[in-house]
PDB file of C-alpha atoms in Angstrom:
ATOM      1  CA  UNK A  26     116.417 108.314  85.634  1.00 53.00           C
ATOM      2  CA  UNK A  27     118.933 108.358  82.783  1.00 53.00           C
ATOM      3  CA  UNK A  28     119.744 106.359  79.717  1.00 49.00           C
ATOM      4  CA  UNK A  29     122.614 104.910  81.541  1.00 46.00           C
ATOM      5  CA  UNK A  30     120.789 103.194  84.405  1.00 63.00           C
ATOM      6  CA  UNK A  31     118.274 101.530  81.945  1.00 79.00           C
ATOM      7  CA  UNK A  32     120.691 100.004  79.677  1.00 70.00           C
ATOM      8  CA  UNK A  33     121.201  96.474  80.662  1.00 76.00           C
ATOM      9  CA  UNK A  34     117.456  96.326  79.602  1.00 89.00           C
ATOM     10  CA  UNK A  35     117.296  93.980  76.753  1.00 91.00           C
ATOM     11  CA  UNK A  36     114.220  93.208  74.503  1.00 92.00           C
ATOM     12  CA  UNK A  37     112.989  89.901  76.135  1.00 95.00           C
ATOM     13  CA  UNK A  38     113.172  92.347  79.717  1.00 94.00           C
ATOM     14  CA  UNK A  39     110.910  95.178  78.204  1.00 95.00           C
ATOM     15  CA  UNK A  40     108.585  92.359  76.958  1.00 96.00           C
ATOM     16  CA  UNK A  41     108.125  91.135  80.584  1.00 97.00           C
ATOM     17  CA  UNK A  42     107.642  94.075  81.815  1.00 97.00           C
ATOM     18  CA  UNK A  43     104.991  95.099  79.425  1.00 98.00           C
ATOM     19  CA  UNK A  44     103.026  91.830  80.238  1.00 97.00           C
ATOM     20  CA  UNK A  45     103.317  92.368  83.931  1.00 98.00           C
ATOM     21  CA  UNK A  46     101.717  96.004  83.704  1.00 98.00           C
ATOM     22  CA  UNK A  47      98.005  95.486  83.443  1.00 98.00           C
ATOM     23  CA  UNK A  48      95.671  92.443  84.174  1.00 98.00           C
ATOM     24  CA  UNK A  49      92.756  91.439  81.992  1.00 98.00           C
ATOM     25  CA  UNK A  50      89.388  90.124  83.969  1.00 98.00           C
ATOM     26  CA  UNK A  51      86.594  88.380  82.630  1.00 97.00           C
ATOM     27  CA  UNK A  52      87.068  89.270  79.475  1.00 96.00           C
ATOM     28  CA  UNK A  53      84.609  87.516  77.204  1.00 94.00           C
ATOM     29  CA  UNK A  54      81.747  88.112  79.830  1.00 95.00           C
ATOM     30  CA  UNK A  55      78.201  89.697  78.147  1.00 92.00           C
ATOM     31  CA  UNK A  56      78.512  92.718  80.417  1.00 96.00           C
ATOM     32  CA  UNK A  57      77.514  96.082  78.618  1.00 97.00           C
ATOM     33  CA  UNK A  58      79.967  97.374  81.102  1.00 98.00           C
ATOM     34  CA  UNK A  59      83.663  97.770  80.845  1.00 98.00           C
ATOM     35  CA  UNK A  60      85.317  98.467  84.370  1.00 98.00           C
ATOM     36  CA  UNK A  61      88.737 100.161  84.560  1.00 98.00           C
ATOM     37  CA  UNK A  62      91.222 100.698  87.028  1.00 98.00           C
ATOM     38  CA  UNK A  63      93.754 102.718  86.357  1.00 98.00           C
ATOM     39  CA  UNK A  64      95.297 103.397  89.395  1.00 98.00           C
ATOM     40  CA  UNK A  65      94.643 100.312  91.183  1.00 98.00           C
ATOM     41  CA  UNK A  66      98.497  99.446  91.545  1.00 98.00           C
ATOM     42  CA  UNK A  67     101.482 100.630  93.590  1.00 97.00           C
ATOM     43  CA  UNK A  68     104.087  98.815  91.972  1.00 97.00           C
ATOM     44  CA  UNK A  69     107.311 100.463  90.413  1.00 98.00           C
ATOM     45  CA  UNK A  70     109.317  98.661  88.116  1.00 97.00           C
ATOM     46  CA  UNK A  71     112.457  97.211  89.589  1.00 95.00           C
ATOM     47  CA  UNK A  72     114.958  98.659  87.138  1.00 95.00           C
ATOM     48  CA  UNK A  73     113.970 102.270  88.323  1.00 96.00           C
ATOM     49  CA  UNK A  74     114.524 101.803  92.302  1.00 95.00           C
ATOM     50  CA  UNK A  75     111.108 103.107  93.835  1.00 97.00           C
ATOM     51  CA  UNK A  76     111.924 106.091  91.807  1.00 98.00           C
ATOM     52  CA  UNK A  77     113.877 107.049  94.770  1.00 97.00           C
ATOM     53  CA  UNK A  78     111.290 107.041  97.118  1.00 97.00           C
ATOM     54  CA  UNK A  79     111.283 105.536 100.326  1.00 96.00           C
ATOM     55  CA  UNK A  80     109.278 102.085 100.412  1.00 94.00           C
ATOM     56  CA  UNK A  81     106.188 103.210 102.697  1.00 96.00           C
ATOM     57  CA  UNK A  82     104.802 106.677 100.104  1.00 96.00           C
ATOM     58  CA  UNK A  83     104.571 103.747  97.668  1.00 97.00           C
ATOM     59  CA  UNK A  84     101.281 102.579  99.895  1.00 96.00           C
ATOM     60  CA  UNK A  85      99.680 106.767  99.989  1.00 96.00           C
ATOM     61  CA  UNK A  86      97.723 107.764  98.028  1.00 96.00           C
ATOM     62  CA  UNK A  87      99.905 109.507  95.839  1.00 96.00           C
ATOM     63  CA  UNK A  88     101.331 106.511  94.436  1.00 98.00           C
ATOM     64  CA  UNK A  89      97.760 104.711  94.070  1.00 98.00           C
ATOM     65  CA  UNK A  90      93.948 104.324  94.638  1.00 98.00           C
ATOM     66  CA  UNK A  91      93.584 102.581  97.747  1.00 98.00           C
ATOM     67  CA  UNK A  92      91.034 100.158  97.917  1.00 98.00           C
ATOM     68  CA  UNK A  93      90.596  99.863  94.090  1.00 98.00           C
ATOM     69  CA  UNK A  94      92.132  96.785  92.938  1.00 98.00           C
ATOM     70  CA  UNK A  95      89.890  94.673  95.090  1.00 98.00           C
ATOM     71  CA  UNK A  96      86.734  97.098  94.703  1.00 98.00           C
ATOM     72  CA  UNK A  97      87.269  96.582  90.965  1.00 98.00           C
ATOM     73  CA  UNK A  98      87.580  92.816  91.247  1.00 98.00           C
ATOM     74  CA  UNK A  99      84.718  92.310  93.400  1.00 98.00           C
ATOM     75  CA  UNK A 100      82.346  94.493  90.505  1.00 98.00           C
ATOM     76  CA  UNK A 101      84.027  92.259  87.714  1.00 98.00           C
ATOM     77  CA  UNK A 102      82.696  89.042  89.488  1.00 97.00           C
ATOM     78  CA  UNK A 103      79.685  90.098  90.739  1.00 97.00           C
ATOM     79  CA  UNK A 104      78.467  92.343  87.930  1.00 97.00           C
ATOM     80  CA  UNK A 105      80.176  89.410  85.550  1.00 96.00           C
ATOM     81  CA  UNK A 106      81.655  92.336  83.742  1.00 97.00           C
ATOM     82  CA  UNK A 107      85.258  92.965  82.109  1.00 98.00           C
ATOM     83  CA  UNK A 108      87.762  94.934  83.611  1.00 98.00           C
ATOM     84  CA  UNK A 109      91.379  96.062  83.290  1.00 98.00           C
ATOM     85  CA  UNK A 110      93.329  96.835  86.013  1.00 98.00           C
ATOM     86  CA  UNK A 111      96.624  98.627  85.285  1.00 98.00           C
ATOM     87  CA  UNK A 112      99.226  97.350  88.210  1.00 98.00           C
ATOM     88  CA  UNK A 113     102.036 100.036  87.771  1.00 98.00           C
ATOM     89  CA  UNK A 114     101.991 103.112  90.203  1.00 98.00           C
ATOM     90  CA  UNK A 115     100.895 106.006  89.013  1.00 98.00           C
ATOM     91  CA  UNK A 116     103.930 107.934  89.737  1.00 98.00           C
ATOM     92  CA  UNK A 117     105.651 105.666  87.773  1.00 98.00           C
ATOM     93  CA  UNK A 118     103.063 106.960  85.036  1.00 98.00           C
ATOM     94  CA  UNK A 119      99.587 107.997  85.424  1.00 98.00           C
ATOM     95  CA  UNK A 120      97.308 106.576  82.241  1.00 98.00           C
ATOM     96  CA  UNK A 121      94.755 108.657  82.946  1.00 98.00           C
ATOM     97  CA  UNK A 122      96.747 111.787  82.346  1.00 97.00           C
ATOM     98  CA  UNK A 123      97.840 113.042  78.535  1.00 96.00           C
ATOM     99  CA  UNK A 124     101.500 112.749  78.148  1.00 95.00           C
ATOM    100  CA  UNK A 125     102.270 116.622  78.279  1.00 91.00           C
ATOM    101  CA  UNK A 126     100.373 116.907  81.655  1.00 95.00           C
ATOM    102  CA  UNK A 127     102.465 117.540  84.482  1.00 94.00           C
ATOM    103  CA  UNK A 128     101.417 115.034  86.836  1.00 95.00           C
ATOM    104  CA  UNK A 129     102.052 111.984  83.668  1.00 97.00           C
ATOM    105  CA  UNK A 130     105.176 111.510  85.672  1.00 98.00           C
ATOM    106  CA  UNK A 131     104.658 113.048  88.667  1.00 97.00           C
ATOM    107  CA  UNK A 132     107.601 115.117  90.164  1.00 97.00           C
ATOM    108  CA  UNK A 133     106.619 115.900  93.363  1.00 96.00           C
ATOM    109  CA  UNK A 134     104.532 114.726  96.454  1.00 94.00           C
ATOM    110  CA  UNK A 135     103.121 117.895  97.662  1.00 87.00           C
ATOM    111  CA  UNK A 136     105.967 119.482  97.559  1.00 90.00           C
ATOM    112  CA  UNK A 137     108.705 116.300  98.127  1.00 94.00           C
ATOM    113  CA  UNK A 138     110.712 115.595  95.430  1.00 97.00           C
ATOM    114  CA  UNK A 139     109.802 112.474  93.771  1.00 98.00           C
ATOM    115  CA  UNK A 140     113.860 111.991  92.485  1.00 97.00           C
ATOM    116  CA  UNK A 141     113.420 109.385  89.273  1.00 97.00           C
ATOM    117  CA  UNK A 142     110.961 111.535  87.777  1.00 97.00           C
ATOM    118  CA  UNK A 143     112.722 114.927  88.628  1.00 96.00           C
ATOM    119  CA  UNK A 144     113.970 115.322  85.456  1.00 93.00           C
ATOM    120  CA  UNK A 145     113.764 111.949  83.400  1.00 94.00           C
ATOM    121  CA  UNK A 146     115.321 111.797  79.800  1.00 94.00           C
ATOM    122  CA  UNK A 147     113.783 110.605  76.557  1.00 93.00           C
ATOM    123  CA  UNK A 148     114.910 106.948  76.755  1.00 92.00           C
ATOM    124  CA  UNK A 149     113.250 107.049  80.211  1.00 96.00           C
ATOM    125  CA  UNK A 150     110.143 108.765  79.076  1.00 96.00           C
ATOM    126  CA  UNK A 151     110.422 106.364  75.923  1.00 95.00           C
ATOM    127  CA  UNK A 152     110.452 102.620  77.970  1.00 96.00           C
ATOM    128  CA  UNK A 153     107.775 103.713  80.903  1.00 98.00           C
ATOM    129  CA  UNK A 154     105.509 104.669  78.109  1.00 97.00           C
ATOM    130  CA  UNK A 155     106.382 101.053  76.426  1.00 97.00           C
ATOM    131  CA  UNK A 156     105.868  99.095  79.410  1.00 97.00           C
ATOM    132  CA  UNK A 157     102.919 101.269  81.132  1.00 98.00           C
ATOM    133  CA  UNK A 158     101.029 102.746  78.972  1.00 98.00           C
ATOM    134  CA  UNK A 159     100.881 101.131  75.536  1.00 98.00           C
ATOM    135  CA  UNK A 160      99.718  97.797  77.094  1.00 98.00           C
ATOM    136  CA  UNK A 161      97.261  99.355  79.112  1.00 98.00           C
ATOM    137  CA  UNK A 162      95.456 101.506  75.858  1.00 98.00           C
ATOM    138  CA  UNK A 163      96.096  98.189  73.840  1.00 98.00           C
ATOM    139  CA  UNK A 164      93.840  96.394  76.542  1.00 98.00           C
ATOM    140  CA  UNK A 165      91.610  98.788  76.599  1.00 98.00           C
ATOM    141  CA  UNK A 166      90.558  99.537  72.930  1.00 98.00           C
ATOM    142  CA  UNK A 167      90.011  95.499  73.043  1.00 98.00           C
ATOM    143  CA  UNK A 168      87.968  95.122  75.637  1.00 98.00           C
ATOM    144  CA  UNK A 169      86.154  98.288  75.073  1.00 98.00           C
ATOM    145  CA  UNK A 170      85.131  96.943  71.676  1.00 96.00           C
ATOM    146  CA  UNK A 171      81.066  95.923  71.874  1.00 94.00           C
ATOM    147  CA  UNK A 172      80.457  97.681  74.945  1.00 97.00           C
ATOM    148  CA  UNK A 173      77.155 100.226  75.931  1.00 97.00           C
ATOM    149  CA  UNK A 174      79.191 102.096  78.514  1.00 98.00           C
ATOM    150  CA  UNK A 175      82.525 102.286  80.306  1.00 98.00           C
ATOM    151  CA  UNK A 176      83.472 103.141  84.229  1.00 98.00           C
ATOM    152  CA  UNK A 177      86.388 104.129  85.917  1.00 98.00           C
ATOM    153  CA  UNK A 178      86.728 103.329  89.352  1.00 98.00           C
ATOM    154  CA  UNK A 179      88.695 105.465  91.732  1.00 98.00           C
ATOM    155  CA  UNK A 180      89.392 106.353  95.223  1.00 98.00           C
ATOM    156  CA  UNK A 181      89.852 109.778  97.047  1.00 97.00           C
ATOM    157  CA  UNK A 182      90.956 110.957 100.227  1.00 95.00           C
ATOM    158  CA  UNK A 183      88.413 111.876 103.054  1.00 93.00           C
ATOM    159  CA  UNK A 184      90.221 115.626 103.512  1.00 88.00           C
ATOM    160  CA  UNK A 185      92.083 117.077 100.542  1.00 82.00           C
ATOM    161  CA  UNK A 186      94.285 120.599 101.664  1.00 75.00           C
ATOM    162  CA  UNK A 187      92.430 120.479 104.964  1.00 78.00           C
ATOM    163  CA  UNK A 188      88.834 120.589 103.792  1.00 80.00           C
ATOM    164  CA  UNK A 189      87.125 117.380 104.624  1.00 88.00           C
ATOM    165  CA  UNK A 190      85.150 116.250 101.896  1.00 88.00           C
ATOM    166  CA  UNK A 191      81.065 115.563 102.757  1.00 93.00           C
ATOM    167  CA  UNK A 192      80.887 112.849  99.771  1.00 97.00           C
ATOM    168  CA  UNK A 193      81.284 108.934 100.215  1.00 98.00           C
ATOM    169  CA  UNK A 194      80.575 108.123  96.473  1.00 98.00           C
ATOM    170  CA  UNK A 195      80.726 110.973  93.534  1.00 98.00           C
ATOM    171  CA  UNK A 196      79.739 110.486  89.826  1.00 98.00           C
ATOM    172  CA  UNK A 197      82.063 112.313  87.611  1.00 98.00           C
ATOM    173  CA  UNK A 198      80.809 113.107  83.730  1.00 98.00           C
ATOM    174  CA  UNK A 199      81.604 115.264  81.387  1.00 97.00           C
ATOM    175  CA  UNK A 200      78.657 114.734  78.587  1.00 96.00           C
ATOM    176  CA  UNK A 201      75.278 113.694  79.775  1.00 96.00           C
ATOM    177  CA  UNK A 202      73.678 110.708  78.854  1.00 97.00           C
ATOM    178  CA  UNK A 203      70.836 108.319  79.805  1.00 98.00           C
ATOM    179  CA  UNK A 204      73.223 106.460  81.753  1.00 98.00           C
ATOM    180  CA  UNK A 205      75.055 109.183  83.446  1.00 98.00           C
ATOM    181  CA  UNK A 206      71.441 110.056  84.701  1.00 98.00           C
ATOM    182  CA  UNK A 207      70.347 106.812  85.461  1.00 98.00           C
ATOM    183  CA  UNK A 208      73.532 105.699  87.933  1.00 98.00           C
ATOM    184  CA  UNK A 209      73.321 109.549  89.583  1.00 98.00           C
ATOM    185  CA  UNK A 210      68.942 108.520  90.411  1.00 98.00           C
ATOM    186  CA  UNK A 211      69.506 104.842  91.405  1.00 97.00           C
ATOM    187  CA  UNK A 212      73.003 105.862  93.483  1.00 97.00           C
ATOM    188  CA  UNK A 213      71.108 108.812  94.898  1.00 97.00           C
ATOM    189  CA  UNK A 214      67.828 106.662  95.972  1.00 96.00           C
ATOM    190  CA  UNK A 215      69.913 103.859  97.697  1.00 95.00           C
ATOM    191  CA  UNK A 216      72.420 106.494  99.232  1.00 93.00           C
ATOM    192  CA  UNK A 217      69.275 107.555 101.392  1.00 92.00           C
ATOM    193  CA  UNK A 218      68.427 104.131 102.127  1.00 94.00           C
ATOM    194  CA  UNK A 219      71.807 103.362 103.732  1.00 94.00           C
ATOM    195  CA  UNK A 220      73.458 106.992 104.608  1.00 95.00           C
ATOM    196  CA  UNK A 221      75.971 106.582 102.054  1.00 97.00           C
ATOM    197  CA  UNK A 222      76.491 110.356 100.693  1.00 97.00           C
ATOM    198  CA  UNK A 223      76.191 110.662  97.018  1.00 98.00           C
ATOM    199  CA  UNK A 224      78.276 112.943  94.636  1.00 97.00           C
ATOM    200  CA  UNK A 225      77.272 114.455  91.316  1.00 98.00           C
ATOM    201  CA  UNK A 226      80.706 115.489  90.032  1.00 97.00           C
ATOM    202  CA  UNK A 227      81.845 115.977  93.509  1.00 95.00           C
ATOM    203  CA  UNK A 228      84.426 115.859  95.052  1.00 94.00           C
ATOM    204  CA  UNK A 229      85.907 116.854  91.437  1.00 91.00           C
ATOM    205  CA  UNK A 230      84.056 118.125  88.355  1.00 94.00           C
ATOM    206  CA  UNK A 231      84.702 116.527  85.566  1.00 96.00           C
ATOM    207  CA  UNK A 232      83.892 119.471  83.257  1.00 94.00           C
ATOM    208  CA  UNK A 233      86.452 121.130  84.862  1.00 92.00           C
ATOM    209  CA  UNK A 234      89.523 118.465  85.056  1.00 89.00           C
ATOM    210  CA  UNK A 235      91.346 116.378  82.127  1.00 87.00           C
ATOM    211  CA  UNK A 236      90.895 112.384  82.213  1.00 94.00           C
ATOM    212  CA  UNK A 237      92.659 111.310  79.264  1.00 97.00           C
ATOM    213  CA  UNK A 238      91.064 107.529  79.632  1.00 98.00           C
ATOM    214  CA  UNK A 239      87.185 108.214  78.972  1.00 98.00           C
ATOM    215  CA  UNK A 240      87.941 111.400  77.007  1.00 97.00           C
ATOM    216  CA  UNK A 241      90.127 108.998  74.693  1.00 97.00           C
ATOM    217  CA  UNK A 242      87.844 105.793  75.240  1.00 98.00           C
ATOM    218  CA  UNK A 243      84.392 106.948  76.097  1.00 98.00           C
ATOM    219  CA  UNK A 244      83.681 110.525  74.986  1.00 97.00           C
ATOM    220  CA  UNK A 245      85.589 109.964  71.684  1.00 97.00           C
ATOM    221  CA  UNK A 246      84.391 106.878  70.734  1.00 97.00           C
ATOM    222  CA  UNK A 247      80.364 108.120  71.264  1.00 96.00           C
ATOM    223  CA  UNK A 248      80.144 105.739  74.026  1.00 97.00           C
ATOM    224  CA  UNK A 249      78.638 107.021  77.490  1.00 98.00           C
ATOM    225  CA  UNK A 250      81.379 106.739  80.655  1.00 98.00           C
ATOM    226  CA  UNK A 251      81.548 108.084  83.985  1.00 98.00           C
ATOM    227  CA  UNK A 252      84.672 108.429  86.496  1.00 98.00           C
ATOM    228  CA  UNK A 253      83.387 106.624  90.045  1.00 98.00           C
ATOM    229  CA  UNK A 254      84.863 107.460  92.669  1.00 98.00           C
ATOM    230  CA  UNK A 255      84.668 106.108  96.814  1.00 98.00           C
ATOM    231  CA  UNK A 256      86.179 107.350  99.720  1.00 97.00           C
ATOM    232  CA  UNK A 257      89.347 105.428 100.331  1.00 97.00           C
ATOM    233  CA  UNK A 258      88.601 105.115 104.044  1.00 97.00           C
ATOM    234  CA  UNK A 259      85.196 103.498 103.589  1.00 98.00           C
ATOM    235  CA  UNK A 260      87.001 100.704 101.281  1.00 98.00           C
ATOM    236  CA  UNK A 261      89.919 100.064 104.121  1.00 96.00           C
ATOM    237  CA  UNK A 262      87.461  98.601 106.497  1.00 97.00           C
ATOM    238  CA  UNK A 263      85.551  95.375 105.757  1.00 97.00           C
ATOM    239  CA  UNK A 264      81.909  96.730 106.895  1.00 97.00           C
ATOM    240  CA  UNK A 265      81.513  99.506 104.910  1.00 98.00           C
ATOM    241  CA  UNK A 266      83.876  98.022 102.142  1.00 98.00           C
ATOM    242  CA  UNK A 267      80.461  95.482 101.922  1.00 98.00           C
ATOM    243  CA  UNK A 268      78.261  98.089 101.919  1.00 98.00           C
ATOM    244  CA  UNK A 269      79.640 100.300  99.399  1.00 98.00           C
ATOM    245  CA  UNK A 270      80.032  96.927  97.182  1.00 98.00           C
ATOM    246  CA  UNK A 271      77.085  95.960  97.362  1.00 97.00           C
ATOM    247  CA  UNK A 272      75.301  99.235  96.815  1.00 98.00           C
ATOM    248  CA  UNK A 273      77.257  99.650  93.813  1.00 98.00           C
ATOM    249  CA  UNK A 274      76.500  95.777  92.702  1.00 97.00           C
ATOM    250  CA  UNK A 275      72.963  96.952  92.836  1.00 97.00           C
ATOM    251  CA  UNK A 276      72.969 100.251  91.077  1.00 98.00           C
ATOM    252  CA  UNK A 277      74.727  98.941  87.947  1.00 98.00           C
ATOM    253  CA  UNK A 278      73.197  95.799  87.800  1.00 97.00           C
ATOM    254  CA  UNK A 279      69.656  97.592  88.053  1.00 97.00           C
ATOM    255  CA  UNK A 280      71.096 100.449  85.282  1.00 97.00           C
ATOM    256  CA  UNK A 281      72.161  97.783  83.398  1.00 97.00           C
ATOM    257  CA  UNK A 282      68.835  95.744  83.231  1.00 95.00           C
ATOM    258  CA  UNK A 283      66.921  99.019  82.782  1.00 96.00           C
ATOM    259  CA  UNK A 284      69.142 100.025  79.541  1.00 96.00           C
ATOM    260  CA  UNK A 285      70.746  97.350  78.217  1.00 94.00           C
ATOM    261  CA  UNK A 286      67.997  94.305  79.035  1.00 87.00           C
ATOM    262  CA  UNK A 287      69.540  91.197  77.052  1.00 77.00           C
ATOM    263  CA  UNK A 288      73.209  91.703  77.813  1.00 64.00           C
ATOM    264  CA  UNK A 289      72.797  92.461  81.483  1.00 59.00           C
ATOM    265  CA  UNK A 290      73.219  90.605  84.567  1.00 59.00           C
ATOM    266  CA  UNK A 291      70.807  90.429  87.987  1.00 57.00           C
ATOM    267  CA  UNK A 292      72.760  90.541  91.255  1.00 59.00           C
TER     268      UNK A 292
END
């Protein structure tokens, strides 16, 4: 968009607009963990019109992690651990990209033009980084503050460029750690137990991609992190969405006891 569709927005509007882009759970909870979901939302601001996309690639995957937001909220209460969920659509701007990254504001859907961020303008550039990504870090550094270890939950797709994927859950790190190693053993032993296919930096390699959040809030900060991520179809139906839930409920929680004894909670 341009400068001269965003005018009429006033102060008291960006404000509101900051405060509606990222949610804050369970904040003062014991947890050694810190859950975050970055692309749990689909929602784009009303001022910039869907970005010019029709209605229905707002609900792909493009535009978000399906299954995420109540994934993530069902760890927070279970696991009694924080989490902050970012609400915004990643097209709109993705958090877990650096700004100079291509895909920060997205221009294209696999080769469909994404119009509003086609060629966006600094005051553009300027307000979606106002009211998407500074509340989001601001949440973060607080509610990262005290904690052993931070995860980023994410969904995929089942087949990505016509290669289906043979992973249900994958474990993406960049540094190793006790904890990195301890999630990857207790995911691996219960993914035998109920035929749930466990990735170690599959279906992406962390080594080999950029993820500005756990760079910026895990790796930098000496605190140990790990990307999770689930196959989107297993969260879209209610039986395996229990299963993976609980299989993850188990593995932290276990992890958690194991490493971190006084803080942690039994599920």
């Amino acid at each position: 968009m341009n400068a001269v569709g965003l005018a009429g927005l006033d102060d008291a509007a960006i404000a509101a607009l900051a405060a509606a882009s990222v949610e804050r759970l369970h904040i003062d909870a014991a947890s050694p963990y810190l859950l975050i979901a970055e692309h749990a939302g689909h929602v784009v601001p009303a001022p910039w019109h869907d970005l010019g996309l029709p209605g229905p690639y707002l609900g792909t995957h493009f535009a978000v992690d399906i299954g995420i937001d109540a994934l993530t909220r069902r760890l927070s209460r279970t696991l009694r651990a924080p989490a902050v969920i970012a609400h915004y659509s990643r097209l709109f701007l993705d958090y877990n990209r650096p700004a100079g990254e291509w895909d920060f504001m997205r221009p294209d859907l696999g080769g469909i033009p994404v119009p509003g961020n086609v060629t966006p303008d600094a005051t553009d550039v300027r307000l979606r980084k106002s009211i998407a990504w500074a509340p989001v870090e601001q949440a973060i550094v607080e509610a990262a503050a005290g904690r052993q270890a931070l995860v980023s939950v994410h969904s995929f797709t089942p087949v990505m460029a016509g290669v289906r994927r043979n992973v249900d859950i994958g474990v993406l790190w960049r540094e190793p750690s006790a904890f990195v190693t301890s999630v990857l053993k207790m995911l691996g032993a219960h993914g035998a137990e109920t035929g749930l296919r466990i990735g170690d930096n599959e279906p992406y390699d962390w080594r080999q991609a950029i993820g500005y959040t756990l760079n910026r809030h895990g790796l930098e900060q000496g605190r140990p992190c790990l990307y999770l991520e689930v196959r989107n179809d297993l969260l879209s139906d209610p039986e395996t969405f229990e299963l993976v839930s609980r299989t993850l409920e188990t593995v932290f929680a276990t992890v958690a006891m194991s490493l971190w004894p006084k803080p942690a909670v039994a599920v």
